[in-house]
mmCIF file of N, CA and C in Angstrom:
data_model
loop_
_atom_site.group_PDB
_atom_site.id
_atom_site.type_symbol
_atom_site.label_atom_id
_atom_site.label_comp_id
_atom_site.label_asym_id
_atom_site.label_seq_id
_atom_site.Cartn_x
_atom_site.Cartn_y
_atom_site.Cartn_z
ATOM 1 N N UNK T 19 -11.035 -8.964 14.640
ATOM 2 C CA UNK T 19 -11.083 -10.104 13.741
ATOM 3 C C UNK T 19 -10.414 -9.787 12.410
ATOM 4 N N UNK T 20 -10.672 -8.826 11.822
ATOM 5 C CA UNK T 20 -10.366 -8.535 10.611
ATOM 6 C C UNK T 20 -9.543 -6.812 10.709
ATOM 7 N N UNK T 21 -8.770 -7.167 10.066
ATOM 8 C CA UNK T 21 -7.474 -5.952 10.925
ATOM 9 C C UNK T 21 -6.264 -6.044 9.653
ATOM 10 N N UNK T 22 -5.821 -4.840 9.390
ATOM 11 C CA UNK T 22 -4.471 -3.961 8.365
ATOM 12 C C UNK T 22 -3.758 -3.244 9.214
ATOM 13 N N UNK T 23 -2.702 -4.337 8.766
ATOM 14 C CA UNK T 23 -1.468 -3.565 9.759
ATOM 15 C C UNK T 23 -0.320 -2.682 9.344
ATOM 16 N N UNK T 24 -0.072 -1.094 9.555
ATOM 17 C CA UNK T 24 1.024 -0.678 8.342
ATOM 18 C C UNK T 24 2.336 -0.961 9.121
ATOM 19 N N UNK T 25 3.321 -1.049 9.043
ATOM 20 C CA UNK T 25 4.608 -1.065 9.319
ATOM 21 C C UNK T 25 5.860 -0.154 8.028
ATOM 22 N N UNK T 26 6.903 -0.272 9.050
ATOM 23 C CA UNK T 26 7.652 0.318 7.734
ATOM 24 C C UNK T 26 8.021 1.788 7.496
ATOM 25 N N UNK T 27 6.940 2.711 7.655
ATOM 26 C CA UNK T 27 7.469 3.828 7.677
ATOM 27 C C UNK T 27 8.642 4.470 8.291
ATOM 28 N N UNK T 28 9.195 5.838 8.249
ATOM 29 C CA UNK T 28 10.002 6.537 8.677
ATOM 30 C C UNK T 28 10.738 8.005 8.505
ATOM 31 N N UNK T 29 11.382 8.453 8.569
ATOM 32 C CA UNK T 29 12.634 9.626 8.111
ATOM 33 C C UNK T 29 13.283 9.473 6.830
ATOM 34 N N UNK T 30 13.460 9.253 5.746
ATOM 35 C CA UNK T 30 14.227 9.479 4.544
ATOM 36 C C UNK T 30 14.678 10.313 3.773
ATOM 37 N N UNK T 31 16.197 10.294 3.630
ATOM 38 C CA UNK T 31 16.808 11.444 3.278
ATOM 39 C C UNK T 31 16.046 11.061 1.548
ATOM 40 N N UNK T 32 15.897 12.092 0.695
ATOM 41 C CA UNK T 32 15.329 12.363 -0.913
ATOM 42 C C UNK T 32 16.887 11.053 -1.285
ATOM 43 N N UNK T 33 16.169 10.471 -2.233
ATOM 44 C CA UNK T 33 16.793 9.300 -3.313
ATOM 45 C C UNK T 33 16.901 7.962 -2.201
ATOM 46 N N UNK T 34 16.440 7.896 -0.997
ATOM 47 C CA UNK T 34 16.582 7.155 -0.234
ATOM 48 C C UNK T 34 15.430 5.811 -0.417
ATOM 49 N N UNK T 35 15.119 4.760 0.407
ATOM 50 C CA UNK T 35 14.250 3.926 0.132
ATOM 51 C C UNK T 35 13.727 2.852 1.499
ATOM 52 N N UNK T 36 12.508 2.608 1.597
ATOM 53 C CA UNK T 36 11.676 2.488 2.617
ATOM 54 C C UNK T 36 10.849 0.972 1.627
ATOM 55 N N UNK T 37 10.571 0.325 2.906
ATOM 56 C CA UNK T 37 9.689 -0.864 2.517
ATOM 57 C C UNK T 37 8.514 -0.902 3.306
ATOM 58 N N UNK T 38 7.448 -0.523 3.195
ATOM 59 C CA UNK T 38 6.430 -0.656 3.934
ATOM 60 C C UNK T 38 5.830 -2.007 3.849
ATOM 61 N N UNK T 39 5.215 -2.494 4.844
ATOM 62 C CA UNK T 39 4.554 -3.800 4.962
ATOM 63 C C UNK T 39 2.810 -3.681 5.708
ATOM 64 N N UNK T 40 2.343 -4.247 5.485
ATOM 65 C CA UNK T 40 0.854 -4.376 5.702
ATOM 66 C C UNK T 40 0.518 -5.986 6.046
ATOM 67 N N UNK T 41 0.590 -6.238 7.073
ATOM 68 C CA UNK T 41 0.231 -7.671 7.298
ATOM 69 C C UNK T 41 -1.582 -7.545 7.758
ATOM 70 N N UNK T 42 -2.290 -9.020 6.983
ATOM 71 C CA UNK T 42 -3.766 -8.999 7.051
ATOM 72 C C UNK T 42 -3.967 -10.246 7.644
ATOM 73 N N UNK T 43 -5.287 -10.658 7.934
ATOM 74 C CA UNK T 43 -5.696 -11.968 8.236
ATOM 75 C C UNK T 43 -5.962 -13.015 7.065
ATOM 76 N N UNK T 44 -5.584 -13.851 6.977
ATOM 77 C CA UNK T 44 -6.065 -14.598 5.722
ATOM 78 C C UNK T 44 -7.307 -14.524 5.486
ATOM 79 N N UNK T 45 -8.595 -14.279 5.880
ATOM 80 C CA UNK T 45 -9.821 -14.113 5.851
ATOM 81 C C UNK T 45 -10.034 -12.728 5.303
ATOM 82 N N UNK T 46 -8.947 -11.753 5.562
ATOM 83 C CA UNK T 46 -9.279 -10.318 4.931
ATOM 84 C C UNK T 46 -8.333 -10.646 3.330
ATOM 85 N N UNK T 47 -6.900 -11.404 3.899
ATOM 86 C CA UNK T 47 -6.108 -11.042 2.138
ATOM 87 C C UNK T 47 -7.217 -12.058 1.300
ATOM 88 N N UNK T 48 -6.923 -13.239 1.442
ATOM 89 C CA UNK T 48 -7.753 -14.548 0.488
ATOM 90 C C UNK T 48 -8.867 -13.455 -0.131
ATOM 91 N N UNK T 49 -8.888 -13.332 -1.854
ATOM 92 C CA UNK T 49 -9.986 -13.153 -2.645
ATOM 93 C C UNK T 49 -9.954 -11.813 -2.121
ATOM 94 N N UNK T 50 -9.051 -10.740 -1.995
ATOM 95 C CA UNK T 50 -9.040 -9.012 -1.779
ATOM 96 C C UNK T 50 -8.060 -8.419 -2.351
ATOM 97 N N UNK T 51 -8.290 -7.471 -3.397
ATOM 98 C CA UNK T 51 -7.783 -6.814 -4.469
ATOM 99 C C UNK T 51 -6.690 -5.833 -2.870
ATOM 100 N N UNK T 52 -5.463 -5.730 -3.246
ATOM 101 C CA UNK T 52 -4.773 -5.133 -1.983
ATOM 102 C C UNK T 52 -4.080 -3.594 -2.963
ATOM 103 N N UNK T 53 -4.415 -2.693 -2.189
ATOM 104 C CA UNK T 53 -3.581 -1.894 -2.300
ATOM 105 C C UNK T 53 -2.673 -0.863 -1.660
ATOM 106 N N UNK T 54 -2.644 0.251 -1.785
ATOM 107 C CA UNK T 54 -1.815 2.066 -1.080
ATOM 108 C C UNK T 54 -2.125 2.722 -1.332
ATOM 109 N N UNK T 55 -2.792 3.514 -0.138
ATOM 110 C CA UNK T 55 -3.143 4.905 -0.662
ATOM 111 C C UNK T 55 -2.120 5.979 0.280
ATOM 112 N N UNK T 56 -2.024 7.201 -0.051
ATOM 113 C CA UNK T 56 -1.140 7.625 0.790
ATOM 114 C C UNK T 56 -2.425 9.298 0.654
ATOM 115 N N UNK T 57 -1.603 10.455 2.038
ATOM 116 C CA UNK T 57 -2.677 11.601 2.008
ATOM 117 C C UNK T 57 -1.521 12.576 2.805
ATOM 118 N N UNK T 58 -1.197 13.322 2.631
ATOM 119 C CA UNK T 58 -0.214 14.317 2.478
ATOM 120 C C UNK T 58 -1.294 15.615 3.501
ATOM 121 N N UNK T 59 -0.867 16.167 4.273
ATOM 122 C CA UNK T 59 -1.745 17.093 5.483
ATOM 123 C C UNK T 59 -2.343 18.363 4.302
ATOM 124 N N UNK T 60 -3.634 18.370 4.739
ATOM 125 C CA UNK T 60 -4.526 19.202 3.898
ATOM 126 C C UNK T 60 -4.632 19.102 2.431
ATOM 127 N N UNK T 61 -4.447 17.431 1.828
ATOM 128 C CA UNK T 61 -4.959 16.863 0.856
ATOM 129 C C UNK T 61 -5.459 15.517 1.004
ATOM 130 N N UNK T 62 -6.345 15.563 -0.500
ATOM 131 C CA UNK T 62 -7.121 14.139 -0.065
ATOM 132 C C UNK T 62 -6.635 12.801 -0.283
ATOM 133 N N UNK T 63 -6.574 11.763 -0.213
ATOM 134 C CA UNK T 63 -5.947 10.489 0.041
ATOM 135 C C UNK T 63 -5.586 10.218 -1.449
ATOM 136 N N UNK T 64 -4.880 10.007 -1.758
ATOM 137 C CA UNK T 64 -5.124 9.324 -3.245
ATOM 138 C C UNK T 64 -4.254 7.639 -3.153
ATOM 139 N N UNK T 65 -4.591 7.634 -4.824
ATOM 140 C CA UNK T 65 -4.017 5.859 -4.755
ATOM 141 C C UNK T 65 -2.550 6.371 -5.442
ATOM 142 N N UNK T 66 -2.409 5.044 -4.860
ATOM 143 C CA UNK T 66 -0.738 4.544 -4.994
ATOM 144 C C UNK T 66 -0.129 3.382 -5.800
ATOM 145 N N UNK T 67 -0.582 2.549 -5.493
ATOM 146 C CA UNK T 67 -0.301 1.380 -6.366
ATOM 147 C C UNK T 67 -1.452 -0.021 -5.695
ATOM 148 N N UNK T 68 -1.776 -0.894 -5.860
ATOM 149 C CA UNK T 68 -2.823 -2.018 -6.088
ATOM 150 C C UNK T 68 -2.180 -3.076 -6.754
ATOM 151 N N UNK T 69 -2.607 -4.595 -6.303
ATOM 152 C CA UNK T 69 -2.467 -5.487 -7.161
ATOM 153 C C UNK T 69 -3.292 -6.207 -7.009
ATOM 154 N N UNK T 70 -4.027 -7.420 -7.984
ATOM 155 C CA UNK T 70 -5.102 -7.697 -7.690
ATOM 156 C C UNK T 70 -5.116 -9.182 -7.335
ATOM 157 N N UNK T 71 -5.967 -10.004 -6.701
ATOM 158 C CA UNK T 71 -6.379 -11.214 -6.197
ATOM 159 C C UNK T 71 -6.033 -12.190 -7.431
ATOM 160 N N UNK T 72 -6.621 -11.833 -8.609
ATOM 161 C CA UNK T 72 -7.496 -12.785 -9.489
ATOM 162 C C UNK T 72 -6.050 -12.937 -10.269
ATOM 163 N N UNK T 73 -5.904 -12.018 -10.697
ATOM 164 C CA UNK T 73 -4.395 -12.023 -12.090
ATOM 165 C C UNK T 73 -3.503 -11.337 -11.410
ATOM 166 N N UNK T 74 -3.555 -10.844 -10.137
ATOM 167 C CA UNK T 74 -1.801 -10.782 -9.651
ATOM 168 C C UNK T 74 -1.230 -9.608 -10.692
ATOM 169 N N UNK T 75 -2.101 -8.829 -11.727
ATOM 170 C CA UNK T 75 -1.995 -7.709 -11.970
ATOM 171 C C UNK T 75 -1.674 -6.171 -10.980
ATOM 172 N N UNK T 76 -0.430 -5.628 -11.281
ATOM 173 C CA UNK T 76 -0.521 -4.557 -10.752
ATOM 174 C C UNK T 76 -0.227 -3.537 -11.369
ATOM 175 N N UNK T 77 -0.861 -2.595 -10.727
ATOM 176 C CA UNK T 77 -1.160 -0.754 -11.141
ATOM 177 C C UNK T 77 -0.829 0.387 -10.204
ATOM 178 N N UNK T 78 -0.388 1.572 -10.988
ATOM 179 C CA UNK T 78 0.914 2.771 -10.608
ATOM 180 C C UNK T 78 -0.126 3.996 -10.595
ATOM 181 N N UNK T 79 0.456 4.645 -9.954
ATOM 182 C CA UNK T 79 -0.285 6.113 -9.886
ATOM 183 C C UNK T 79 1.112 6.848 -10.814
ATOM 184 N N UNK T 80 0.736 7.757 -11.935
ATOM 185 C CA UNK T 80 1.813 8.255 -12.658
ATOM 186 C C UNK T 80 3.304 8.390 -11.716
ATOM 187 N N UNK T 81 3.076 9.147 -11.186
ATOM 188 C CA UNK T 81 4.194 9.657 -9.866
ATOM 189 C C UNK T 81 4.817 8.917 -9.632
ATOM 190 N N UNK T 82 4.712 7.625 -9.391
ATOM 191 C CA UNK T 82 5.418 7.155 -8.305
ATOM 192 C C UNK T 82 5.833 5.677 -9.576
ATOM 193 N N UNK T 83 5.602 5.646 -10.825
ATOM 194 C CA UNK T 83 5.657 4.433 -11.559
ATOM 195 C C UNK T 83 7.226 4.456 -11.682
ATOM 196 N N UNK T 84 7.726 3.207 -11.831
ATOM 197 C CA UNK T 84 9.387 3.095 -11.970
ATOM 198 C C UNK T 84 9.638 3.013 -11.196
ATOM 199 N N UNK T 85 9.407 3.620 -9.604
ATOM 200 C CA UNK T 85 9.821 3.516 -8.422
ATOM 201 C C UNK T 85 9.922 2.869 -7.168
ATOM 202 N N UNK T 86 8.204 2.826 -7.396
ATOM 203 C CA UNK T 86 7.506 1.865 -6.212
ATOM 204 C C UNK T 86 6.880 0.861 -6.615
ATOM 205 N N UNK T 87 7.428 -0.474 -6.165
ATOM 206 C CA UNK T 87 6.916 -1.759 -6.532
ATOM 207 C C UNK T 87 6.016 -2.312 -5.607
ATOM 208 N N UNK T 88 4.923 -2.585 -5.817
ATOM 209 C CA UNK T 88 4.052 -3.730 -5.212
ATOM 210 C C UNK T 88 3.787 -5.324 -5.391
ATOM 211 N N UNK T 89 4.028 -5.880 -4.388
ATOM 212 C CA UNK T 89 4.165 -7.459 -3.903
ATOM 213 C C UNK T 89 3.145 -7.669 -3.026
ATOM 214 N N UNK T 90 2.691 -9.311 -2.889
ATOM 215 C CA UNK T 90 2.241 -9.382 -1.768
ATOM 216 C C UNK T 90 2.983 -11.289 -1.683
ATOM 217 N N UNK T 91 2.681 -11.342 -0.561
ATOM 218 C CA UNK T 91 3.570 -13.066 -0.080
ATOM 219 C C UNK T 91 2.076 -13.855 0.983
ATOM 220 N N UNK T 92 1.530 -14.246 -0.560
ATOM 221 C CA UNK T 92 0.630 -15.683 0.126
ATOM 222 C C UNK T 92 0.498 -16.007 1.307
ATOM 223 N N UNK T 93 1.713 -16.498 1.865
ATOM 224 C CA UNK T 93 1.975 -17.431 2.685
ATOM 225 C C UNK T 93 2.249 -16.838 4.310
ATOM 226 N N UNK T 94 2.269 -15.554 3.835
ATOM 227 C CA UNK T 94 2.640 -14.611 5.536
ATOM 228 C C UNK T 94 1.122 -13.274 5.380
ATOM 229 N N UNK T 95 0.599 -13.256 4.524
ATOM 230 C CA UNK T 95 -0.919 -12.710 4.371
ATOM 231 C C UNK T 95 -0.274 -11.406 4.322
ATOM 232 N N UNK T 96 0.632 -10.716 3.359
ATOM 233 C CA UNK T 96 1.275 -9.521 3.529
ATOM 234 C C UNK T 96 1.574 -9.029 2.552
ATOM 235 N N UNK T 97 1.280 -7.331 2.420
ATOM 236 C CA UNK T 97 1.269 -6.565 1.069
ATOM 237 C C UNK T 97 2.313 -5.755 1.349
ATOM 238 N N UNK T 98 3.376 -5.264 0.289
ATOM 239 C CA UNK T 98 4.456 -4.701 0.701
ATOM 240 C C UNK T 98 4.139 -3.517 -0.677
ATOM 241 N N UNK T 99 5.343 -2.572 0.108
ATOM 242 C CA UNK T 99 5.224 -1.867 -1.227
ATOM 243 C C UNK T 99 6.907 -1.136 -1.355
ATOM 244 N N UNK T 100 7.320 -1.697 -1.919
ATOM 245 C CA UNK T 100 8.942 -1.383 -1.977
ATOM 246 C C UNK T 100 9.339 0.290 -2.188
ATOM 247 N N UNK T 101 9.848 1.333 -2.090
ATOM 248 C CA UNK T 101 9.945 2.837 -2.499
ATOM 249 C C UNK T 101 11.063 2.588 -2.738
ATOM 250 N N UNK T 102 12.223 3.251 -3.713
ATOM 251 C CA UNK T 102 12.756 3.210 -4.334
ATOM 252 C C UNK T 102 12.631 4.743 -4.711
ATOM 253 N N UNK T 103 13.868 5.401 -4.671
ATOM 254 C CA UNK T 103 14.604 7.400 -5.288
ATOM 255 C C UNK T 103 13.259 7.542 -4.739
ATOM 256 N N UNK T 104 13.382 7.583 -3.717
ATOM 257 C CA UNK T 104 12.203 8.729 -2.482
ATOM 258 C C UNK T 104 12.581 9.946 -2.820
ATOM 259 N N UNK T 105 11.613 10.942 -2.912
ATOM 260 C CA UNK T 105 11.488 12.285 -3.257
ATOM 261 C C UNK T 105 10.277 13.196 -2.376
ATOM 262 N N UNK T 106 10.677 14.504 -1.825
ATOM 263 C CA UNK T 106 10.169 14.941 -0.879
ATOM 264 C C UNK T 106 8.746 15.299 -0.699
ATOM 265 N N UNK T 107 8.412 14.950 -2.205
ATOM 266 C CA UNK T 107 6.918 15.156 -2.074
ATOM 267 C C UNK T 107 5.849 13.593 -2.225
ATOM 268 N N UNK T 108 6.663 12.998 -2.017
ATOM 269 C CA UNK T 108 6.370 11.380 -1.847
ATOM 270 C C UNK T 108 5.944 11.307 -0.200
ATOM 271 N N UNK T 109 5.979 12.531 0.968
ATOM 272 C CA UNK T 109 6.026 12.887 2.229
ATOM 273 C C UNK T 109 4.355 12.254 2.167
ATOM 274 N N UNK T 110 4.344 11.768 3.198
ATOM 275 C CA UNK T 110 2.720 11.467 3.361
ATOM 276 C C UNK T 110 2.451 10.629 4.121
ATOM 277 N N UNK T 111 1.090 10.487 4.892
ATOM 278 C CA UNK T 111 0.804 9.028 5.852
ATOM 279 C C UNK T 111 0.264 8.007 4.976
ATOM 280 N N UNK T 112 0.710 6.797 4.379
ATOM 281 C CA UNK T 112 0.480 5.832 3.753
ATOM 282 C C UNK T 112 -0.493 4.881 4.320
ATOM 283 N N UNK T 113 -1.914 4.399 3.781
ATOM 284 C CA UNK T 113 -2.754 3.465 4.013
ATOM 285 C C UNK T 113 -2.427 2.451 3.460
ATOM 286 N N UNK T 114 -2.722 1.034 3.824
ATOM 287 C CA UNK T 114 -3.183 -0.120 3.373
ATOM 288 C C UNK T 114 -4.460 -0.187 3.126
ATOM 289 N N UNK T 115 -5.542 -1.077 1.932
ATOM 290 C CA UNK T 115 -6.289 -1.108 1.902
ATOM 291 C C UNK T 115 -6.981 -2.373 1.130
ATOM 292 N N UNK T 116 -7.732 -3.166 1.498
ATOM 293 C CA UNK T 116 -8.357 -4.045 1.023
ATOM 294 C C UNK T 116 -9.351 -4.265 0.467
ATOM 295 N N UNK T 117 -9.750 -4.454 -0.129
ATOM 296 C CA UNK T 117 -10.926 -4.477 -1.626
ATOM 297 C C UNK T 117 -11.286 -6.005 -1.887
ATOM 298 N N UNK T 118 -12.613 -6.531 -1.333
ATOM 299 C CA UNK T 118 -12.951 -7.477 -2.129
ATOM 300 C C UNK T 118 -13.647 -7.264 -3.671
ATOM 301 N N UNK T 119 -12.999 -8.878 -4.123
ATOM 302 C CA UNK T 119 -13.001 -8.467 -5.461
ATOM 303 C C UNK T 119 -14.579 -8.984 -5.836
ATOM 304 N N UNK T 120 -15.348 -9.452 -4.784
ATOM 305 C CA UNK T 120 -16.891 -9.792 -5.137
ATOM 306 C C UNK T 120 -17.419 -8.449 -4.042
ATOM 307 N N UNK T 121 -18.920 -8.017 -4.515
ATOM 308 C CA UNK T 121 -19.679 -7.366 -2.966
ATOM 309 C C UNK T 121 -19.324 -8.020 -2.028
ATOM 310 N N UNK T 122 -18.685 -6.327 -1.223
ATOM 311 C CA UNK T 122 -18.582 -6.625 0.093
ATOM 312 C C UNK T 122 -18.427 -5.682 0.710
ATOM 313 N N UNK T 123 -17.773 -5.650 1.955
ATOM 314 C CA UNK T 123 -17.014 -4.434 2.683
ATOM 315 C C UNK T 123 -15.271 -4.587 2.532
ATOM 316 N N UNK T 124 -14.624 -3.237 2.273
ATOM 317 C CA UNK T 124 -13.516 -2.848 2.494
ATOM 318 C C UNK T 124 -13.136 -2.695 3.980
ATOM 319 N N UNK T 125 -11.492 -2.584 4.026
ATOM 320 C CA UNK T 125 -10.888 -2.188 4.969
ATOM 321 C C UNK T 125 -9.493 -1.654 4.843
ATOM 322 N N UNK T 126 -9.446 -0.810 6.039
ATOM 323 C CA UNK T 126 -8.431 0.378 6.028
ATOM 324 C C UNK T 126 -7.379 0.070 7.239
ATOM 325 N N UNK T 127 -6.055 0.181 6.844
ATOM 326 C CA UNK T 127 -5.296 0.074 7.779
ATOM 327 C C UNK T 127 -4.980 1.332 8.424
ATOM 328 N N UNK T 128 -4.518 2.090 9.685
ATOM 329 C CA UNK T 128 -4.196 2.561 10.222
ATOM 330 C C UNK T 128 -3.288 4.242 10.177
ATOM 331 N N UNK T 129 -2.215 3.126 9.007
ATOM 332 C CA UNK T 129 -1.614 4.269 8.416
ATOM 333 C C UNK T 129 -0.320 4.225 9.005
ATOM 334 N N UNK T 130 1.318 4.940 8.178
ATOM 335 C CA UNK T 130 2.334 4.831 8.705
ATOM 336 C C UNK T 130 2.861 5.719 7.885
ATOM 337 N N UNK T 131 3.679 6.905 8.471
ATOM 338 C CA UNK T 131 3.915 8.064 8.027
ATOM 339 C C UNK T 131 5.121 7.899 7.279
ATOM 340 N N UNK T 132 5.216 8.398 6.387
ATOM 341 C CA UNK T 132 6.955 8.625 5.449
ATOM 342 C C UNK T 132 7.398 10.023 5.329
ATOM 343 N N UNK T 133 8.677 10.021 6.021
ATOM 344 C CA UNK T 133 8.937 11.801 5.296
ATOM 345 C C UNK T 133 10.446 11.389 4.574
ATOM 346 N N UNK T 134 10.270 12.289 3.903
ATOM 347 C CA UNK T 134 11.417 12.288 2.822
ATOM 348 C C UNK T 134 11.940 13.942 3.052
ATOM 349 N N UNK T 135 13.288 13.607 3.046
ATOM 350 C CA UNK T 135 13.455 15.399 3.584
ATOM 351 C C UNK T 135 14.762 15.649 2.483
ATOM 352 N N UNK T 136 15.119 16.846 2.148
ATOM 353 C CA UNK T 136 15.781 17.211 1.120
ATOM 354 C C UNK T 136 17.332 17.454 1.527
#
């Protein structure tokens, strides 16, 4: 019923650029703060970038600011996250993730790997 889908990943040569996509159900995007987390083998997940439901505000993890843009498109229930001068330690399996912005439960997409190679 309620399901995050990653797409998008791949192979990238360093300065290269990747569009990941996350398609949701309107019942999961409608009123859910969307974001990226990404987790690199034998570290812990961290965030990536987020934008939110209410003000369409979005937010950068230092690293990756200037580079990677976050969108999402209403109308196809889908969070993207543009990469832009990929760099090899940008390497990692990338989550989708959904956040309601009242109590509730979250959800986790699957995941879609990026390597960036030098």
């Amino acid at each position: 019923q309620v399901q995050l889908v990653e797409s998008g990943g791949g192979l990238v040569q360093a300065g290269g650029s990747l569009r990941l996509s996350c398609a949701a159900s309107r019942r999961t995007f409608s009123n859910y703060d969307m974001g990226w987390y990404r987790q690199a083998p034998g570290k812990e997940r961290e965030f990536v970038a987020k934008i939110r439901w209410r003000s369409g505000s979005t937010y950068y993890a230092d690293p990756v600011k200037g580079r990677f843009t976050i969108s999402r498109d209403n109308a196809k229930n889908t969070v993207y996250l543009q990469m832009n001068s990929l760099k090899p330690e940008d390497t990692a399996t990338y989550y989708c993730n959904a956040a309601p912005v009242v109590a509730g439960n979250g959800y986790w997409g699957q995941g879609t790997q990026v390597t960036v190679s030098s």
